[in-house]
Amino acid sequence: MKNKLLIALTILMVVLAACTPKEVAKPEEPAVEQPAVEQPVEEVVEKVEEVVEEVVEKVEEVVEEVIEEVEEIVEPASGTITLYTSEPEGKVAEMVADFNKLYPDVTVDVFRSGSGEVIAKIQAEKEAGEIQADLIWFADIDFFDKLADEDLFLVYRPAGSDVVDEMFHYNGDRYQEVRFIFNIIAYNTTLVKTPPTSWKDLLDPQYAGMVGMPSALYSGAAFNHVGTFANMPGFGWEYYEALNDNGVVVERANGGVQAKVASGEFAIVQVVDFMARDVKNEGSPVEHIWPEEGALLIPTPIGILSSTKNPNAAKAFMDYMFTDSAQKLFVKQGYVSVIDGVEPPAGVPDMADFKVLMPDFEYIAANRDLIRSEFERLFGAPVE
Amino acid sequence: MDVGMKTATSKKQVDRSRLIQSTIFFLGIIIFVLLLALIIFPSWTLIKTSLTANKQFSFQNYGELLSDSSTYLALKNTLFVSSLGSIGATIIGVLVAWLLARTDIPYKRFWQTLLIVPYLIPPFIGAIAWVYLVGPVGYINKLWIAISGTIRPLIKIYSKWGIIFVMAFYSYPIAYMMTLGPLRQMNPSLEEAARISGASIGRTLRDIVIPLMIPSIGGAFLLIFMSMMANFGIPAVIGMPARYYVMTTKIFLTILNYDKANNLALAAGLSMLLVVIATIMMSLQRLLQKGKSFSIISGKSSQPQLVALGKWKPLAVTFLSIMVIGTVIAPLTAIFLTSITRVIGIPLTADNLTLNNYIQVVVGVAKVKRAIRNSLLMAAGSATVIVIISLILSYLLVRVRVKGSQLIETITLLPYAIPGTVVALALILAFLKPLPLIGISIYNTIWIIVIGYITRFLTLGIRSISAAFEQVHVSLEEAARMSGANFITAFKDIVIPLIKTNVFAGWFMAFIPALTELTLSILLFSVGNETLGTVVFGLHQEGKVLMTAALAFMVTLIVLTLNFITNKVTKNQMGF
């Protein structure tokens, strides 16, 4: 506390000292130009007083800002922050433990659920007054964009994130990509002897009734997938019509798809890449391929909400994401690092060696309702 | 001097008794007002919402629903699975009850204990068990694929037949319990006469037993029909993956469809349609119960002669064995085996076994820890509140016989009689906006779930405790009072000891269903306020097969243990 006061006082004195001569000089100029008779002394004094007041106010503002910034540097982050996420619970817990090695005084409360439920909670809290989370992190960038339109994010560029490609500092540094996930094709090795090699292969009659994929109505990753392929030359909605004709089964979310390809309920699936490696590493008979047309990169942004009560700790958490330690942990957990030159997880080619597709942000933003209704029409119609 | 003292004391006692009685009366009024607020207000909000469009009174929502073919489909599906399911359950239940009540089948106690177990397992856990058993990669289909060499499964559980089958298997104990008593009281001489005249067992059943039992069987059928129509867990686990929707799952999905601006109003409209059917069924049941007093059934304390099964005995024993294996042993084994599997997708060999799933589920997953704590606290809290309210209300209903007791009983029955999905939606609509006066919304907190549990299970507490008050004849209390005991002493020494068992039973009757509740909780919970039911259901939907199995098996064991305790403590009067 004493330190803070000292710093504040020092800054105040410096600033005041720097300002004082200008203040006095400014108001005197007009006073000199005009004859003294027309401009009584009282008025001049009043004006001078006004200007001085204004300047003092401004100085106070500047000082407050400076104090805040200095506090951040001097005081280590502490307190509690709350994270709403749809990331796998175990992986987030590992990450928080690693973060706490760097910032032992910050408690991170994690609320983990599917994207849909997290969004529902955020919307309900928004209506009730204020979102209770400090940070949010899940795979529906379109929802982030909507929140950004209401100016609900803090603009912040995390330390160490400059090396990341500019396109992943989404929406003017409101939210960031911290590691990459891709939609790829996985298959059960006990059921599939000739695996597909491309997204088009899923239409092959030999895989009729054997393919599963997550629902665009529940999964952010699946939504991005449909929104991209529906507008891609050579694919389009006809591709989904054909998938439906080939007996594709729609599962709710990626977790279910992952479990069902492992158990053999699905032979071939569209799934997020790390999930396929996870079940393989656990011992289930699952392999995955990087489709010829490209693996779809699924944005999974994390951002600080502007309503945060503890921006200091939230920023520290964002900074941590780009540390060596965090990026290495991500790789260990099966993710591809967002930073060039970090070794990818075992079994993953270098990003330069496989084709990466980016989501069709424009089409998705303009056709959000259409994508959902078409998907529902094709794969969601109730049966008798 | 001496006498004067006594008069003063007794006068004081009378004053105190009056004070206590008026306090109870006063509390009763408060509770009644609270119940009105917690039951009638949400019901009213539900009706109002269904009739509101663009903030005005309108039939627009109903118009939209009735012009949508999926509404009729859901209605049709509901009626289809409920009627076939209840026919199946009633046939099984009555047959089991007749075998146990009227024949010389051996090991009756053994069958009685085991055949009631399906009723105690929460239906959605039963459904999950059946998925493990005959799902696309269930044990039975795997075995079939291994034996037959095909890659197509033998049984398709994700279908309407799967729903009907599982529903029947988990509901037949209702028919069994409801017909066992009447069958025992039935005059045996009629059966004997038929048998002596040379009628076969089948003929005796068809021509004598069933016609006599029509009121009881019909009552059981309608009760099962209503419970199937209101069931959410089974069609959610088995129907939703095949896009086979019934009313409850359709309402659920409509509520979750945030993209639609009027999703809650549409869900309210669908709920009203469901309530209409439920009301028709309830009225039918009332009618049946009125005509129930057949003179032939009226008690005759003769030891009933048991029907000798003779050559049918092996068949009857086989039937009961299949029921026990099919409804208890096989599904529980499927859950247990899955819960100790290390890796899915490879054969269940010795080195593919682990207890790790149990450790992971309890220690590793934060929401499971929260759910265990939440469910225990909420179930115990609601059960306690229910018992307190029931004590006061039952005293007023049975002893004081206050005016309008019929009304109070109907109001408390309402949240239990109408489908849980509808109750949950009514609560959401009523409590979405901040409460007046305090300005806080209880939506998205545990309190909306607690209110749901209290209103839904209140009738169970009242039923149990008012039955106790009925049994303790007021003359016992009066005798005590005449012998000089004051109100409190009489209550403490006479009433409490006599109703203690029922109070305890009433607490458990509310605690056990609240502990594993899914239908209300799945709509009322929020992240951080999970319950056991929502977490098991959620893990299942996320595809966390191994963890789901571990948690589901634990929950089942807890429920069976609690029921065993209730049974022991109440000396078989309550519990099963």
Tab-separated table of C-alpha atoms in Angstrom, chain B residues 262-456:
chain	number	residue	atom	x	y	z
B	262	ASN	CA	-41.315	-18.225	-29.623
B	263	ASN	CA	-39.800	-21.574	-28.589
B	264	LEU	CA	-41.120	-21.369	-25.009
B	265	ALA	CA	-44.629	-20.434	-26.146
B	266	LEU	CA	-44.670	-23.363	-28.576
B	267	ALA	CA	-43.408	-25.703	-25.846
B	268	ALA	CA	-46.173	-24.387	-23.596
B	269	GLY	CA	-48.732	-25.173	-26.303
B	270	LEU	CA	-47.370	-28.703	-26.712
B	271	SER	CA	-47.485	-29.108	-22.922
B	272	MET	CA	-51.138	-28.147	-22.859
B	273	LEU	CA	-51.880	-30.827	-25.479
B	274	LEU	CA	-50.120	-33.381	-23.295
B	275	VAL	CA	-52.009	-32.196	-20.221
B	276	VAL	CA	-55.313	-32.657	-22.041
B	277	ILE	CA	-54.512	-36.333	-22.710
B	278	ALA	CA	-53.299	-36.833	-19.141
B	279	THR	CA	-56.528	-35.324	-17.815
B	280	ILE	CA	-58.669	-37.642	-19.946
B	281	MET	CA	-56.723	-40.647	-18.671
B	282	MET	CA	-57.050	-39.473	-15.077
B	283	SER	CA	-60.801	-39.035	-15.392
B	284	LEU	CA	-61.090	-42.524	-16.879
B	285	GLN	CA	-59.160	-43.899	-13.942
B	286	ARG	CA	-61.413	-42.067	-11.455
B	287	LEU	CA	-64.463	-43.567	-13.196
B	288	LEU	CA	-62.994	-47.043	-13.031
B	289	GLN	CA	-62.206	-46.692	-9.362
B	290	LYS	CA	-65.766	-45.699	-8.570
B	291	GLY	CA	-67.098	-48.928	-10.030
B	292	LYS	CA	-64.402	-50.927	-8.352
B	293	SER	CA	-66.348	-52.436	-5.444
B	294	PHE	CA	-67.333	-55.793	-6.868
B	295	SER	CA	-68.960	-57.754	-4.101
B	296	ILE	CA	-67.121	-60.890	-5.134
B	297	ILE	CA	-63.808	-59.347	-4.217
B	298	SER	CA	-64.936	-58.044	-0.838
B	299	GLY	CA	-62.800	-59.625	1.821
B	300	LYS	CA	-63.489	-63.067	3.065
B	301	SER	CA	-60.923	-64.148	5.559
B	302	SER	CA	-60.855	-67.734	4.406
B	303	GLN	CA	-57.437	-69.150	3.558
B	304	PRO	CA	-57.559	-69.131	-0.230
B	305	GLN	CA	-56.996	-72.423	-1.900
B	306	LEU	CA	-53.969	-72.210	-4.208
B	307	VAL	CA	-54.297	-73.321	-7.804
B	308	ALA	CA	-52.065	-76.308	-8.438
B	309	LEU	CA	-49.973	-75.568	-11.521
B	310	GLY	CA	-49.181	-79.209	-12.122
B	311	LYS	CA	-47.480	-79.765	-15.453
B	312	TRP	CA	-47.453	-75.994	-16.041
B	313	LYS	CA	-45.097	-75.426	-13.130
B	314	PRO	CA	-41.816	-75.679	-15.124
B	315	LEU	CA	-43.189	-73.229	-17.691
B	316	ALA	CA	-44.283	-70.788	-14.983
B	317	VAL	CA	-40.903	-70.982	-13.275
B	318	THR	CA	-39.179	-70.434	-16.624
B	319	PHE	CA	-41.329	-67.381	-17.249
B	320	LEU	CA	-40.486	-65.843	-13.878
B	321	SER	CA	-36.814	-66.686	-14.380
B	322	ILE	CA	-36.782	-64.969	-17.758
B	323	MET	CA	-38.406	-61.929	-16.189
B	324	VAL	CA	-35.815	-61.796	-13.413
B	325	ILE	CA	-32.903	-62.334	-15.776
B	326	GLY	CA	-34.306	-59.980	-18.406
B	327	THR	CA	-35.306	-57.110	-16.175
B	328	VAL	CA	-32.779	-57.306	-13.338
B	329	ILE	CA	-29.761	-59.504	-13.863
B	330	ALA	CA	-28.934	-58.893	-17.535
B	331	PRO	CA	-29.213	-55.079	-17.531
B	332	LEU	CA	-27.374	-54.685	-14.225
B	333	THR	CA	-24.637	-57.033	-15.435
B	334	ALA	CA	-24.356	-55.031	-18.666
B	335	ILE	CA	-23.893	-51.799	-16.706
B	336	PHE	CA	-21.439	-53.406	-14.326
B	337	LEU	CA	-19.339	-55.008	-17.088
B	338	THR	CA	-19.214	-51.730	-18.987
B	339	SER	CA	-18.237	-49.883	-15.826
B	340	ILE	CA	-15.173	-52.078	-15.284
B	341	THR	CA	-14.027	-51.937	-18.915
B	342	ARG	CA	-10.698	-50.212	-19.512
B	343	VAL	CA	-10.908	-49.537	-23.253
B	344	ILE	CA	-13.998	-49.654	-25.440
B	345	GLY	CA	-13.940	-51.263	-28.849
B	346	ILE	CA	-11.801	-54.266	-27.951
B	347	PRO	CA	-12.919	-57.571	-26.414
B	348	LEU	CA	-13.545	-57.742	-22.672
B	349	THR	CA	-10.537	-59.795	-21.646
B	350	ALA	CA	-8.876	-59.914	-18.235
B	351	ASP	CA	-6.369	-57.184	-19.049
B	352	ASN	CA	-9.145	-54.957	-20.351
B	353	LEU	CA	-10.637	-54.679	-16.851
B	354	THR	CA	-10.210	-51.786	-14.452
B	355	LEU	CA	-11.784	-50.031	-11.485
B	356	ASN	CA	-10.359	-46.771	-12.715
B	357	ASN	CA	-13.699	-45.525	-14.082
B	358	TYR	CA	-15.109	-45.392	-10.564
B	359	ILE	CA	-12.123	-43.464	-9.279
B	360	GLN	CA	-12.207	-41.137	-12.258
B	361	VAL	CA	-15.883	-40.464	-11.966
B	362	VAL	CA	-15.788	-39.582	-8.267
B	363	VAL	CA	-12.405	-37.874	-8.037
B	364	GLY	CA	-11.646	-36.697	-11.546
B	365	VAL	CA	-14.744	-34.983	-12.881
B	366	ALA	CA	-15.692	-31.758	-11.126
B	367	LYS	CA	-19.296	-31.791	-12.275
B	368	VAL	CA	-19.844	-35.298	-10.893
B	369	LYS	CA	-18.576	-34.178	-7.502
B	370	ARG	CA	-20.878	-31.177	-7.673
B	371	ALA	CA	-23.783	-33.379	-8.788
B	372	ILE	CA	-23.367	-35.847	-5.915
B	373	ARG	CA	-23.284	-32.997	-3.411
B	374	ASN	CA	-26.159	-31.107	-5.073
B	375	SER	CA	-28.428	-34.133	-5.382
B	376	LEU	CA	-27.841	-35.286	-1.804
B	377	LEU	CA	-28.449	-31.798	-0.402
B	378	MET	CA	-31.430	-31.039	-2.605
B	379	ALA	CA	-33.107	-34.410	-2.094
B	380	ALA	CA	-32.583	-34.305	1.686
B	381	GLY	CA	-33.646	-30.657	1.885
B	382	SER	CA	-36.779	-31.154	-0.207
B	383	ALA	CA	-37.697	-34.343	1.669
B	384	THR	CA	-37.361	-32.518	5.005
B	385	VAL	CA	-39.481	-29.588	3.855
B	386	ILE	CA	-42.029	-32.024	2.415
B	387	VAL	CA	-42.266	-33.892	5.742
B	388	ILE	CA	-42.765	-30.667	7.710
B	389	ILE	CA	-45.419	-29.380	5.309
B	390	SER	CA	-47.070	-32.809	5.240
B	391	LEU	CA	-47.218	-32.986	9.055
B	392	ILE	CA	-48.969	-29.635	9.290
B	393	LEU	CA	-51.256	-30.166	6.298
B	394	SER	CA	-52.148	-33.748	7.255
B	395	TYR	CA	-53.008	-32.642	10.776
B	396	LEU	CA	-55.313	-29.987	9.363
B	397	LEU	CA	-56.757	-32.326	6.738
B	398	VAL	CA	-57.355	-35.357	8.956
B	399	ARG	CA	-57.740	-34.006	12.488
B	400	VAL	CA	-59.130	-30.527	12.132
B	401	ARG	CA	-60.907	-31.413	8.868
B	402	VAL	CA	-60.581	-27.867	7.617
B	403	LYS	CA	-62.863	-26.645	4.889
B	404	GLY	CA	-61.568	-27.125	1.356
B	405	SER	CA	-59.371	-30.075	2.237
B	406	GLN	CA	-60.410	-31.679	-1.042
B	407	LEU	CA	-59.039	-28.626	-2.841
B	408	ILE	CA	-55.740	-28.777	-0.959
B	409	GLU	CA	-55.344	-32.443	-1.820
B	410	THR	CA	-56.053	-31.825	-5.491
B	411	ILE	CA	-53.579	-28.939	-5.641
B	412	THR	CA	-50.804	-30.972	-4.065
B	413	LEU	CA	-51.519	-33.897	-6.390
B	414	LEU	CA	-51.371	-31.727	-9.510
B	415	PRO	CA	-47.552	-31.461	-9.946
B	416	TYR	CA	-47.224	-35.230	-9.486
B	417	ALA	CA	-50.069	-36.167	-11.799
B	418	ILE	CA	-49.114	-34.073	-14.812
B	419	PRO	CA	-45.964	-34.948	-16.778
B	420	GLY	CA	-42.728	-33.693	-15.229
B	421	THR	CA	-41.633	-32.023	-18.450
B	422	VAL	CA	-44.715	-29.812	-18.231
B	423	VAL	CA	-44.093	-29.015	-14.553
B	424	ALA	CA	-40.527	-27.992	-15.374
B	425	LEU	CA	-41.605	-25.740	-18.224
B	426	ALA	CA	-44.237	-24.089	-16.009
B	427	LEU	CA	-41.551	-23.374	-13.400
B	428	ILE	CA	-39.189	-21.952	-16.018
B	429	LEU	CA	-41.885	-19.639	-17.354
B	430	ALA	CA	-42.935	-18.560	-13.866
B	431	PHE	CA	-39.463	-17.926	-12.490
B	432	LEU	CA	-37.495	-16.762	-15.522
B	433	LYS	CA	-38.108	-13.140	-14.628
B	434	PRO	CA	-36.741	-11.766	-11.361
B	435	LEU	CA	-39.030	-12.327	-8.396
B	436	PRO	CA	-41.080	-9.362	-7.311
B	437	LEU	CA	-39.925	-7.563	-4.126
B	438	ILE	CA	-36.429	-9.078	-3.999
B	439	GLY	CA	-35.599	-8.569	-7.680
B	440	ILE	CA	-33.538	-11.742	-8.039
B	441	SER	CA	-34.229	-14.476	-10.570
B	442	ILE	CA	-34.055	-18.023	-9.224
B	443	TYR	CA	-33.810	-19.374	-12.765
B	444	ASN	CA	-30.385	-20.957	-13.261
B	445	THR	CA	-29.990	-21.507	-9.495
B	446	ILE	CA	-30.500	-24.627	-7.430
B	447	TRP	CA	-33.609	-23.061	-5.866
B	448	ILE	CA	-35.776	-23.572	-8.927
B	449	ILE	CA	-34.835	-27.283	-8.813
B	450	VAL	CA	-35.605	-27.485	-5.081
B	451	ILE	CA	-39.017	-25.895	-5.675
B	452	GLY	CA	-39.577	-28.422	-8.454
B	453	TYR	CA	-38.750	-31.353	-6.178
B	454	ILE	CA	-40.854	-30.063	-3.274
B	455	THR	CA	-43.976	-29.428	-5.340
B	456	ARG	CA	-43.625	-32.621	-7.367
